[in-house]
mmCIF file of C-alpha atoms in Angstrom:
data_model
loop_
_atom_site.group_PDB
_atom_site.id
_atom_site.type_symbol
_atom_site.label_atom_id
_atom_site.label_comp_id
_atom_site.label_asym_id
_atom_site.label_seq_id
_atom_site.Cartn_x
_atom_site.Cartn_y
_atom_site.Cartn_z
ATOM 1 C CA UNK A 1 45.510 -26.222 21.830
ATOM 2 C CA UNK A 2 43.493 -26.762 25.020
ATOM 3 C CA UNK A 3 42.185 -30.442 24.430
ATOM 4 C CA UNK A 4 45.060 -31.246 23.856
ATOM 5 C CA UNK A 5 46.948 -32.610 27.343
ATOM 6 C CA UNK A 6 50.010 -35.004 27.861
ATOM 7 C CA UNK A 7 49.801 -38.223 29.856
ATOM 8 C CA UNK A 8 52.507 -38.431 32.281
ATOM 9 C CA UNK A 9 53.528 -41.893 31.110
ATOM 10 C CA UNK A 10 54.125 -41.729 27.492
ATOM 11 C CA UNK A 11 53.308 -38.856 25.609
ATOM 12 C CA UNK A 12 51.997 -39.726 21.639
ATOM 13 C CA UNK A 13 50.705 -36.966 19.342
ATOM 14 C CA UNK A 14 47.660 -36.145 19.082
ATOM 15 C CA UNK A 15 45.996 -39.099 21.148
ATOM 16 C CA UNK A 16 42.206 -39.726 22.634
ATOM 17 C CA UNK A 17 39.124 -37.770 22.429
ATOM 18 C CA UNK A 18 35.661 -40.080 23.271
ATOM 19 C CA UNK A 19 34.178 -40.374 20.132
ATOM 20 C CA UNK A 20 30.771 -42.449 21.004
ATOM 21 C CA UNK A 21 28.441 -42.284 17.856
ATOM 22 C CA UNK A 22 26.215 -45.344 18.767
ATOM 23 C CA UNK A 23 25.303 -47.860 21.035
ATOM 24 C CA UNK A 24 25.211 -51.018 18.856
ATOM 25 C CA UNK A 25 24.950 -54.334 20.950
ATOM 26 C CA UNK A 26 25.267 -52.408 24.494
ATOM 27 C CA UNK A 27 21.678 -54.045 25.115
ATOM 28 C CA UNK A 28 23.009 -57.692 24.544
ATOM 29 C CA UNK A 29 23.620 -59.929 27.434
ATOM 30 C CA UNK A 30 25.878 -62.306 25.840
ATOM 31 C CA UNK A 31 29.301 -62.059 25.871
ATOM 32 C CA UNK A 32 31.174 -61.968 23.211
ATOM 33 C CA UNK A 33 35.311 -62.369 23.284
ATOM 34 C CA UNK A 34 38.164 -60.755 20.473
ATOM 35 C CA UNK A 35 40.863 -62.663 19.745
ATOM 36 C CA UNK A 36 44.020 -62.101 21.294
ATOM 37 C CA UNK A 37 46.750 -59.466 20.209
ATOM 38 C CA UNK A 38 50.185 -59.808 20.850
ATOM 39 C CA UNK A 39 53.646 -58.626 19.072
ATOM 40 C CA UNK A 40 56.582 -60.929 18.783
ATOM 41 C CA UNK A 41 60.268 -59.690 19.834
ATOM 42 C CA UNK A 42 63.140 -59.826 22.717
ATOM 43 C CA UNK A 43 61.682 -56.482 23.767
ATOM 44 C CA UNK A 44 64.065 -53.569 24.448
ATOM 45 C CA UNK A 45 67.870 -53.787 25.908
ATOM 46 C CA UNK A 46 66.144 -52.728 29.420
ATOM 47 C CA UNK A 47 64.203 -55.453 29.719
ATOM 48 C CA UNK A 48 60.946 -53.971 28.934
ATOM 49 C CA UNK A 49 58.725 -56.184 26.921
ATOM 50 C CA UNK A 50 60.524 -59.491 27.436
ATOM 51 C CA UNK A 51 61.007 -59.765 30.975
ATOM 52 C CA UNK A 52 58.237 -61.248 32.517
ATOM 53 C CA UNK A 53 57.295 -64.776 31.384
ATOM 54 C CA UNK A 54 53.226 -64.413 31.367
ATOM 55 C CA UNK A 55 52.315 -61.597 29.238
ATOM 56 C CA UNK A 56 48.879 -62.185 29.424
ATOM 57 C CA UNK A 57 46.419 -59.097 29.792
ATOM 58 C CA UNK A 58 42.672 -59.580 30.133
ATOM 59 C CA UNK A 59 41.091 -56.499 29.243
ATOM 60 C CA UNK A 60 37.489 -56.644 29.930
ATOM 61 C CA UNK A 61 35.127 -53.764 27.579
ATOM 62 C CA UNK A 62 31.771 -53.064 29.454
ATOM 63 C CA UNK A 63 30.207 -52.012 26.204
ATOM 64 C CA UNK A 64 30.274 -53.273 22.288
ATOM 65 C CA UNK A 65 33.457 -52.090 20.946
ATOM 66 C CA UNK A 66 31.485 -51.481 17.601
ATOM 67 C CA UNK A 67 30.716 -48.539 19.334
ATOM 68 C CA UNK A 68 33.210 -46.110 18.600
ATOM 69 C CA UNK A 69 34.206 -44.443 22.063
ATOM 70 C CA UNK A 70 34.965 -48.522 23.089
ATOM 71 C CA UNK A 71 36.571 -49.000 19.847
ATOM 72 C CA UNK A 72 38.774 -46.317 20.165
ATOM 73 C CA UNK A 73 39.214 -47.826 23.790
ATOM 74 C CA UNK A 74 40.239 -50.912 22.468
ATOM 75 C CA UNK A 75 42.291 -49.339 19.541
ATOM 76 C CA UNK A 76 44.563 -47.758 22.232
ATOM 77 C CA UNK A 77 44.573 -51.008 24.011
ATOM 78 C CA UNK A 78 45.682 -52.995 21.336
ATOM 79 C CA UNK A 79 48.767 -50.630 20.295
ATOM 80 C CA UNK A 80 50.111 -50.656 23.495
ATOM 81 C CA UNK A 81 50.284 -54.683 23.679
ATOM 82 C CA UNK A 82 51.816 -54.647 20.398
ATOM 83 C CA UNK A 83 54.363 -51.727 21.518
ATOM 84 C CA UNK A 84 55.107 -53.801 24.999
ATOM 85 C CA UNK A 85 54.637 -56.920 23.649
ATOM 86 C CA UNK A 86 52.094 -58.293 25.370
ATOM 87 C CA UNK A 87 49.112 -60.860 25.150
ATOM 88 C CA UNK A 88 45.928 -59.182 24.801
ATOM 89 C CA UNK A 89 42.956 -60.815 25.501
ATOM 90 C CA UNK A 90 39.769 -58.218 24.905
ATOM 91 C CA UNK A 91 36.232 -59.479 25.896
ATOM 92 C CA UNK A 92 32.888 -57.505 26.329
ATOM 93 C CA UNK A 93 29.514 -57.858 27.937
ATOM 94 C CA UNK A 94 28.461 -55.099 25.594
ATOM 95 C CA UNK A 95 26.225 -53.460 28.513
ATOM 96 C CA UNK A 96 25.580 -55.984 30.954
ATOM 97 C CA UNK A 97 26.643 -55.799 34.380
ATOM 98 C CA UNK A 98 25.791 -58.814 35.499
ATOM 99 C CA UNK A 99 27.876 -60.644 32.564
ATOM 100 C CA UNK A 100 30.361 -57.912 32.911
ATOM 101 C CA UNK A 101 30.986 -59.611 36.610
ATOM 102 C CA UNK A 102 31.228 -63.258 35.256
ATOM 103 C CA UNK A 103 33.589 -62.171 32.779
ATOM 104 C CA UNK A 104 35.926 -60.935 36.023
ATOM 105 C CA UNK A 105 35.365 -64.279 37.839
ATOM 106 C CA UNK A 106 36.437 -66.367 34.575
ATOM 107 C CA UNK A 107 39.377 -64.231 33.806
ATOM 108 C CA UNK A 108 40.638 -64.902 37.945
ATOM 109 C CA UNK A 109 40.113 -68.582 36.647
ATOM 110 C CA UNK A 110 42.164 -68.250 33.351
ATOM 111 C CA UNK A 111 45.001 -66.778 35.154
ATOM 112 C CA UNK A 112 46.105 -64.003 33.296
ATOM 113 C CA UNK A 113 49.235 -61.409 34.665
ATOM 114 C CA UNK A 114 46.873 -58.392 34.640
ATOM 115 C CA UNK A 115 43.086 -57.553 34.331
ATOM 116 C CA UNK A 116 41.694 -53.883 32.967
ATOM 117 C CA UNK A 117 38.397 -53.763 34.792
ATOM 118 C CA UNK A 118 35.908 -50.551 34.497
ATOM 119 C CA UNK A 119 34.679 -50.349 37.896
ATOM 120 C CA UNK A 120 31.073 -48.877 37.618
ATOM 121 C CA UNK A 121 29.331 -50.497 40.851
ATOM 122 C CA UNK A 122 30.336 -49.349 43.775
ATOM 123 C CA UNK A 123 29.729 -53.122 45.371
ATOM 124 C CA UNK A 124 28.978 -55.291 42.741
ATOM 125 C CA UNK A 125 32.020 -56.635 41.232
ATOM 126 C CA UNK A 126 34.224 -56.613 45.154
ATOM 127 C CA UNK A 127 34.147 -59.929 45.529
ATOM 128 C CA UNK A 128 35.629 -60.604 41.911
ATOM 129 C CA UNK A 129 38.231 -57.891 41.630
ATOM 130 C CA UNK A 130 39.345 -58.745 45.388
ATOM 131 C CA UNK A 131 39.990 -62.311 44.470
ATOM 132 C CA UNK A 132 41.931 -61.660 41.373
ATOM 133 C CA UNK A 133 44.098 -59.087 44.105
ATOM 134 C CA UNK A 134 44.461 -61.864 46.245
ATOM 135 C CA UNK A 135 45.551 -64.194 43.479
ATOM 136 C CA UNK A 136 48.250 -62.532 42.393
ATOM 137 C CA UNK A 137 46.944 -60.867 39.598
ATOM 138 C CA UNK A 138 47.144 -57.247 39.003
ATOM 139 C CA UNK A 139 43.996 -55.115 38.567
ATOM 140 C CA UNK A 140 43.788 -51.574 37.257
ATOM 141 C CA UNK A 141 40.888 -49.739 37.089
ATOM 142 C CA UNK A 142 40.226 -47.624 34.053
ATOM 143 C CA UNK A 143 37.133 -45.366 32.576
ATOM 144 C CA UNK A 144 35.329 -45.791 36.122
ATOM 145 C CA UNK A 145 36.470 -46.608 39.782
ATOM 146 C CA UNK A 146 34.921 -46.428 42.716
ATOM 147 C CA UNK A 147 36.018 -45.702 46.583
ATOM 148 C CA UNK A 148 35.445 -48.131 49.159
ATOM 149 C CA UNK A 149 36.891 -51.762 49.568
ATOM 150 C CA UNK A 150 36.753 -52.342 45.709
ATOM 151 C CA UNK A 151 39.886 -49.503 45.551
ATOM 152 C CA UNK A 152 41.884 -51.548 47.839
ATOM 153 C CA UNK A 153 42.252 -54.388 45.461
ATOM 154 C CA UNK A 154 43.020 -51.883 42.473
ATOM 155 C CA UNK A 155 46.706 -50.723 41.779
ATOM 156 C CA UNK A 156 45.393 -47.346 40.135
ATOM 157 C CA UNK A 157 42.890 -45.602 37.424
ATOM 158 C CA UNK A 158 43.233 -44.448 33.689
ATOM 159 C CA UNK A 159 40.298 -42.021 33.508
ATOM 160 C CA UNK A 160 38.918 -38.776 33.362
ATOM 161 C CA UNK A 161 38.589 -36.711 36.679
ATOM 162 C CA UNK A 162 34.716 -36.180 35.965
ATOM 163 C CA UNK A 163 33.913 -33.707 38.902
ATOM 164 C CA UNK A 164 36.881 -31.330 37.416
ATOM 165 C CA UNK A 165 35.393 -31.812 33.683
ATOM 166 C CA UNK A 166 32.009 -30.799 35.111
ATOM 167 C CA UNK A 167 33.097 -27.437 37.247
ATOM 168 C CA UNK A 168 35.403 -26.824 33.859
ATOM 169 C CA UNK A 169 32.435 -26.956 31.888
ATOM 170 C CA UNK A 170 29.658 -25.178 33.959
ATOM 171 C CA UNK A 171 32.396 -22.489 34.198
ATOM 172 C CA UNK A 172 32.566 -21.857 30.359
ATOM 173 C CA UNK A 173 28.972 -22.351 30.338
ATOM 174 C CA UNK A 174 28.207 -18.932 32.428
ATOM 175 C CA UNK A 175 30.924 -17.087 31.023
ATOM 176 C CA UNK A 176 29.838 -17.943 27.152
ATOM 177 C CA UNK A 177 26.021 -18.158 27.992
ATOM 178 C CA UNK A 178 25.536 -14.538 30.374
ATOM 179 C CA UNK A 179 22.860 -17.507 32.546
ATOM 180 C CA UNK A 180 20.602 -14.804 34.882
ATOM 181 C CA UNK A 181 20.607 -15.653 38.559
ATOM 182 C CA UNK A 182 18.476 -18.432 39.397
ATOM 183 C CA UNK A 183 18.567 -20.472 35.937
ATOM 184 C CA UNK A 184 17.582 -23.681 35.423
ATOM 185 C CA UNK A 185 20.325 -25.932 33.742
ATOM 186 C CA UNK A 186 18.676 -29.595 32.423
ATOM 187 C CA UNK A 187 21.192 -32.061 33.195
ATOM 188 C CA UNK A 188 19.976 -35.586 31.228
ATOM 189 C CA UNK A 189 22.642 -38.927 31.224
ATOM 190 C CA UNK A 190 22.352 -42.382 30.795
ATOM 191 C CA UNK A 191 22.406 -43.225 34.395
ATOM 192 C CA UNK A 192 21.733 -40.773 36.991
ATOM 193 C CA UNK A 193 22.604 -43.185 39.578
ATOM 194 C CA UNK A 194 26.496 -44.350 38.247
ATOM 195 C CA UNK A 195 29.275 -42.622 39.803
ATOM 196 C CA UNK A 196 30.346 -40.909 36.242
ATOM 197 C CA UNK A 197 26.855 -39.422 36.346
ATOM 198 C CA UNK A 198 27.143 -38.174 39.951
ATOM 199 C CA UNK A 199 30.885 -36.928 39.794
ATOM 200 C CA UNK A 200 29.647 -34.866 36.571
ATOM 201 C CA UNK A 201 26.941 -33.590 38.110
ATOM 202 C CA UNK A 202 28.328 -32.291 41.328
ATOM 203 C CA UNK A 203 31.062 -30.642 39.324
ATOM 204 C CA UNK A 204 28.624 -28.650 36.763
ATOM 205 C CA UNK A 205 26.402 -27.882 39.854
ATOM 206 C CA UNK A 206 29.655 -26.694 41.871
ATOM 207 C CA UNK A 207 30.506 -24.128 39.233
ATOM 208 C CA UNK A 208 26.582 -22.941 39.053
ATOM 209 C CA UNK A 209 26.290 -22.196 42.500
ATOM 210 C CA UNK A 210 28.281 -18.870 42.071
ATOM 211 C CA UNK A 211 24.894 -17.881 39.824
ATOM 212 C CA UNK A 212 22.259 -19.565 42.118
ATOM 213 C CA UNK A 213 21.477 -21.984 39.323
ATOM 214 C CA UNK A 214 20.320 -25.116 39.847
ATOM 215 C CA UNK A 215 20.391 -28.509 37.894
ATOM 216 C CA UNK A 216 17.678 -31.154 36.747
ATOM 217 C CA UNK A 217 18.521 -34.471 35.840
ATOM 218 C CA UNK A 218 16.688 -37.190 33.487
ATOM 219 C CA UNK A 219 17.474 -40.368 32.807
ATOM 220 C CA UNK A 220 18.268 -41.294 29.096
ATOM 221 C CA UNK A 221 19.141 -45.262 28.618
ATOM 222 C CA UNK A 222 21.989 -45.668 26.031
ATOM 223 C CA UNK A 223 18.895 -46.285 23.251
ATOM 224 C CA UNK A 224 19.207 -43.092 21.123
ATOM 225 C CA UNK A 225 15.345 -43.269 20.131
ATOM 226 C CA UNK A 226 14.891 -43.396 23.737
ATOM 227 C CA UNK A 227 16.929 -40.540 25.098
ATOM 228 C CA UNK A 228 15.512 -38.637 21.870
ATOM 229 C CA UNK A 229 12.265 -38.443 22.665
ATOM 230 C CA UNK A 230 12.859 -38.351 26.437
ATOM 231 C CA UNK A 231 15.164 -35.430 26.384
ATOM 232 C CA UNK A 232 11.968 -33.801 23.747
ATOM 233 C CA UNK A 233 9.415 -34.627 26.574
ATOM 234 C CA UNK A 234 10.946 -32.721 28.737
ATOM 235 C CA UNK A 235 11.874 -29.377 27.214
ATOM 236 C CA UNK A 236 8.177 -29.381 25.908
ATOM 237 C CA UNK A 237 7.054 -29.347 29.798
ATOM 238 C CA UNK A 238 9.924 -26.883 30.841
ATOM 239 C CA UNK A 239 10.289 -23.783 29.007
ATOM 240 C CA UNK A 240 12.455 -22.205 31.685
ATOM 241 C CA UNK A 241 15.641 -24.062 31.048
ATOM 242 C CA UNK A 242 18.012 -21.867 30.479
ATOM 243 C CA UNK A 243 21.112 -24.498 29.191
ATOM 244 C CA UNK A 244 21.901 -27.973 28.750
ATOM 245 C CA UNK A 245 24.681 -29.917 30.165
ATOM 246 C CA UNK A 246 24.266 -33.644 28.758
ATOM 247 C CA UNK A 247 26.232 -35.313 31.489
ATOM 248 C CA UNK A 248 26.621 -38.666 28.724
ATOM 249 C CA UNK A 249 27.242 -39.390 25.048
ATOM 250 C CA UNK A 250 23.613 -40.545 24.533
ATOM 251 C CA UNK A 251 21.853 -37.301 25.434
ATOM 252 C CA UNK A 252 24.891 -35.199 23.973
ATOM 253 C CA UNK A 253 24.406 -36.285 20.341
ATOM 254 C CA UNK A 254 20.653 -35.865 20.814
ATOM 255 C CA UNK A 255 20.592 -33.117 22.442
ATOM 256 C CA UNK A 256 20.670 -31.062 18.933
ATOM 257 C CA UNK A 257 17.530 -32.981 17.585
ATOM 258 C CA UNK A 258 15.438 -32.887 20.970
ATOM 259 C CA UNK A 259 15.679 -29.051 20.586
ATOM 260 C CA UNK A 260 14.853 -29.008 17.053
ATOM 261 C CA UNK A 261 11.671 -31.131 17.812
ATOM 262 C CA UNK A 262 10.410 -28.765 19.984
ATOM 263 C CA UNK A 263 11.371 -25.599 18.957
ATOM 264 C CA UNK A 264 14.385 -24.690 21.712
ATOM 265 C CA UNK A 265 17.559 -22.786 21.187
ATOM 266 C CA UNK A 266 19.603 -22.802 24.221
ATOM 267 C CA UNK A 267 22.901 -22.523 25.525
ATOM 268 C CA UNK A 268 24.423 -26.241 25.297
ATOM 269 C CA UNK A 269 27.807 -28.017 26.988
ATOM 270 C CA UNK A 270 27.759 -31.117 27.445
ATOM 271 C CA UNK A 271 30.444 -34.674 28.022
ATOM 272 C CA UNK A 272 32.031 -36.685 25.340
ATOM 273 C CA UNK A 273 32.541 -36.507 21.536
ATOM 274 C CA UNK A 274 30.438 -37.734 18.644
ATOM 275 C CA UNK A 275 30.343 -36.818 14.989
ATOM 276 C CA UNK A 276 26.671 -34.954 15.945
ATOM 277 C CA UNK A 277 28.813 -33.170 19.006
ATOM 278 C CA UNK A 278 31.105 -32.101 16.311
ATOM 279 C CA UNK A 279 28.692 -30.703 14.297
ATOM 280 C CA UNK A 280 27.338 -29.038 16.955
ATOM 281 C CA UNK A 281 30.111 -27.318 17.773
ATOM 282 C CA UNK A 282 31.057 -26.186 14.425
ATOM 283 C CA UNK A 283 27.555 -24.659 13.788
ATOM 284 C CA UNK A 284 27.887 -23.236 17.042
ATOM 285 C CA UNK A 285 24.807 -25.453 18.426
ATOM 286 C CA UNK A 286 27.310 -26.825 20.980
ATOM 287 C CA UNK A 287 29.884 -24.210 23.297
ATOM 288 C CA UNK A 288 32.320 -26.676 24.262
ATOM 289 C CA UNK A 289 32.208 -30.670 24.990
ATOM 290 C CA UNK A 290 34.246 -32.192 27.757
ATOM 291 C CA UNK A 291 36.456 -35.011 26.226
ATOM 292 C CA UNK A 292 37.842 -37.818 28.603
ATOM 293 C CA UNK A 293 40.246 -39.166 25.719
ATOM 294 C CA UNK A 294 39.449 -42.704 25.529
ATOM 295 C CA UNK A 295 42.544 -43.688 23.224
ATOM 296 C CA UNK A 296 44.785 -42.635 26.625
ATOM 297 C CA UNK A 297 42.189 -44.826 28.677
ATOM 298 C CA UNK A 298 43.408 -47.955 26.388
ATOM 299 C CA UNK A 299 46.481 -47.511 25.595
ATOM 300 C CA UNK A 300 48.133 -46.326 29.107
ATOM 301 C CA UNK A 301 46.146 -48.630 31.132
ATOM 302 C CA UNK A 302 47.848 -51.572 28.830
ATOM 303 C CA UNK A 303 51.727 -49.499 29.290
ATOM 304 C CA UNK A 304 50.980 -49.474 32.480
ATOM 305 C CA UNK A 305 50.412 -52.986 33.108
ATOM 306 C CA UNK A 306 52.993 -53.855 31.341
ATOM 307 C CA UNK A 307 55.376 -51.947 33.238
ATOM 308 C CA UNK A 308 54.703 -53.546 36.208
ATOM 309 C CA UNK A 309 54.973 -56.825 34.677
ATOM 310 C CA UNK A 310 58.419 -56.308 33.629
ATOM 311 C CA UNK A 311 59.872 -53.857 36.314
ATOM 312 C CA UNK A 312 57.541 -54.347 39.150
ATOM 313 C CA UNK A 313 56.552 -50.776 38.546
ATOM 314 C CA UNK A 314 53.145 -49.427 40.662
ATOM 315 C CA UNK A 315 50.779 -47.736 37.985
ATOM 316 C CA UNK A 316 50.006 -44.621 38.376
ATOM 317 C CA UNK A 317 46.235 -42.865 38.596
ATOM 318 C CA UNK A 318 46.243 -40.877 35.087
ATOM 319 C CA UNK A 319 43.700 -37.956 34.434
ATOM 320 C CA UNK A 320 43.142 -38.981 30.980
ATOM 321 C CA UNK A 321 40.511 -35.825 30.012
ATOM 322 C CA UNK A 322 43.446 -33.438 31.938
ATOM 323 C CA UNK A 323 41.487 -29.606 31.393
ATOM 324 C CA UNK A 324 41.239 -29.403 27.688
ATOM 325 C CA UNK A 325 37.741 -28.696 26.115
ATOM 326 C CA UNK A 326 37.138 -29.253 22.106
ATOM 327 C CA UNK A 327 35.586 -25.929 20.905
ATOM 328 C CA UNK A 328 35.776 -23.770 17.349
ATOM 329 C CA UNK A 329 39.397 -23.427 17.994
ATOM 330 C CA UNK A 330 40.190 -26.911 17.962
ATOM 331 C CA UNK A 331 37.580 -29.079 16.500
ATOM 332 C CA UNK A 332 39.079 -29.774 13.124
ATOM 333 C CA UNK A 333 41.936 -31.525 14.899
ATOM 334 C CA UNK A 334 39.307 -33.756 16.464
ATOM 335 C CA UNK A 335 37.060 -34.294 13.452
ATOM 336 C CA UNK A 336 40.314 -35.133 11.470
ATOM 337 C CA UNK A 337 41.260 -38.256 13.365
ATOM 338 C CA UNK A 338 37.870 -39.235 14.703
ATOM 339 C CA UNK A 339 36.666 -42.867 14.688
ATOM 340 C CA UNK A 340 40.301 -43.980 15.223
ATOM 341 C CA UNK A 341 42.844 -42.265 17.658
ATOM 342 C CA UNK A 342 40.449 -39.190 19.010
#
């Protein structure tokens, strides 16, 4: 099954498709904290699990995780400190950055082993994730990193390889859709301006330019209403697009409705799962969604950590979306397990 890819670390069945169905809270700026997970045990014979005396993990969530791609996030975070038996200490700004920085700066303070950071300024949170570095704490970046000095104070990245997803995508886009030379392609995301959004972008955009096409962005917001009607605005001033490629999980389970509104049927691929991207692709609305696995993003960013906490081990940078693309052929897996592991 092509969505289906193994992590190099440890392999589960069946494990992490994005599953974002709603932004609930992501417009809140106060942070709000989950109690702490841990398992109790010796750990194994090798050491693993037991070794290290703090087995504290902060593992900082830039959105709600009532919304379901976090939660599933979070889901995969929270089995791996039970498996590794480790402390697990989630916390969210549920969508604000500026929060989402303070919560790095307290958790240097609290003195945890590790931090999970999402990395989605390229300069904003430096000066936090450098100090933790320099304290002796051990950051990995997961969902989004960024070059620059930030990188050098990160030991590695869970996440999808966006710019792959997107020339993956535009790829089965003009083989499925027959696009004529030239075509417009309507490219609307949350964020034009974040480096998911840009990596995405240039990766569609690299596979169109054997067809001439060209792309258009729009910015959405993460406010369903909003990206609704935005996304509708547009197609009802451009009847030339030729396809959609909904660079975000906002605009990708609207996408379907926009259309409806205003009478278009095109071509549509698009990034991340949802149970309206589901439907979509079994009524054949939808070609193919990009899925960046979000259970892997949890779950091997936490193994990771605790890996080196034990055994000193460096993590690893792990393509958590690998190739795969959820289509007709495999979208019953996904719908089966949705809202939990995929």
């Amino acid at each position: 099954m092509r969505a289906l890819v193994s992590a190099p670390l440890l392999v589960l069945a069946l494990v992490g498709c994005s599953n974002a169905s709603s932004d609930a809270g992501a417009g809140s700026s106060a942070p709000s904290t989950e109690p702490a997970a841990a398992a109790s045990g010796a750990g194994l014979q090798s050491g693993l699990g037991s070794r290290a005396q703090n087995r504290k993990i902060t593992f900082l969530l830039s959105q709600d995780p009532g919304d379901s791609f976090w939660g599933t996030i979070s889901q995969g975070a929270k089995d791996a400190a039970k498996l590794f038996n480790v402390e697990l200490n989630l916390q969210t700004s549920q969508g604000d950055p500026g929060k989402y920085n303070d919560l790095i700066g307290s958790a240097v303070a609290d003195k945890p082993a590790a931090i999970a950071v999402v990395i989605d300024d390229p300069k904003r949170y430096t000066e936090n994730v450098c100090a933790a570095s320099k304290a002796g704490i051990a950051v990995l970046a997961y969902n989004i990193t960024q070059e620059g000095d930030v990188a050098a104070c990160t030991s590695g990245f869970v996440g999808q390889n966006f710019e792959d997803a997107g020339f993956l995508l535009g790829q089965r886009l003009i083989a499925e859709a027959k696009l004529p030379q030239g075509a417009k392609v309507f490219t609307p995301v949350e964020f034009p301006d974040q480096v998911y959004a840009i990596q995405r972008n240039a990766g569609v955009q690299k596979a169109l330019d054997a067809i001439g096409a060209k792309t258009e962005t729009v910015a959405t917001g993460i406010d369903d209403a909003g990206a609704l009607d935005k996304m509708s605005q547009y197609l009802l001033g451009h009847k030339d697009v030729a396809a959609i490629v909904p660079l975000g999980g906002t605009p990708h389970r609207n996408i379907e409705a926009a259309m409806n509104d205003v009478g278009v049927k095109v071509p549509v691929v698009g990034f991340d799962l949802s149970k309206p991207v589901i439907d979509g692709i079994k009524s054949g609305t939808i070609i193919a969604a990009a899925d960046q696995q979000p259970y892997i993003q949890g779950f091997q960013t936490v193994a990771q950590l605790a890996l080196k906490l034990d055994f000193g081990l460096s993590p690893a940078t792990i393509n958590s979306g690998g190739g795969g693309l959820v289509d007709k052929s495999n979208v019953a897996v996904v719908e089966q397990l949705a809202g939990t592991i995929r």
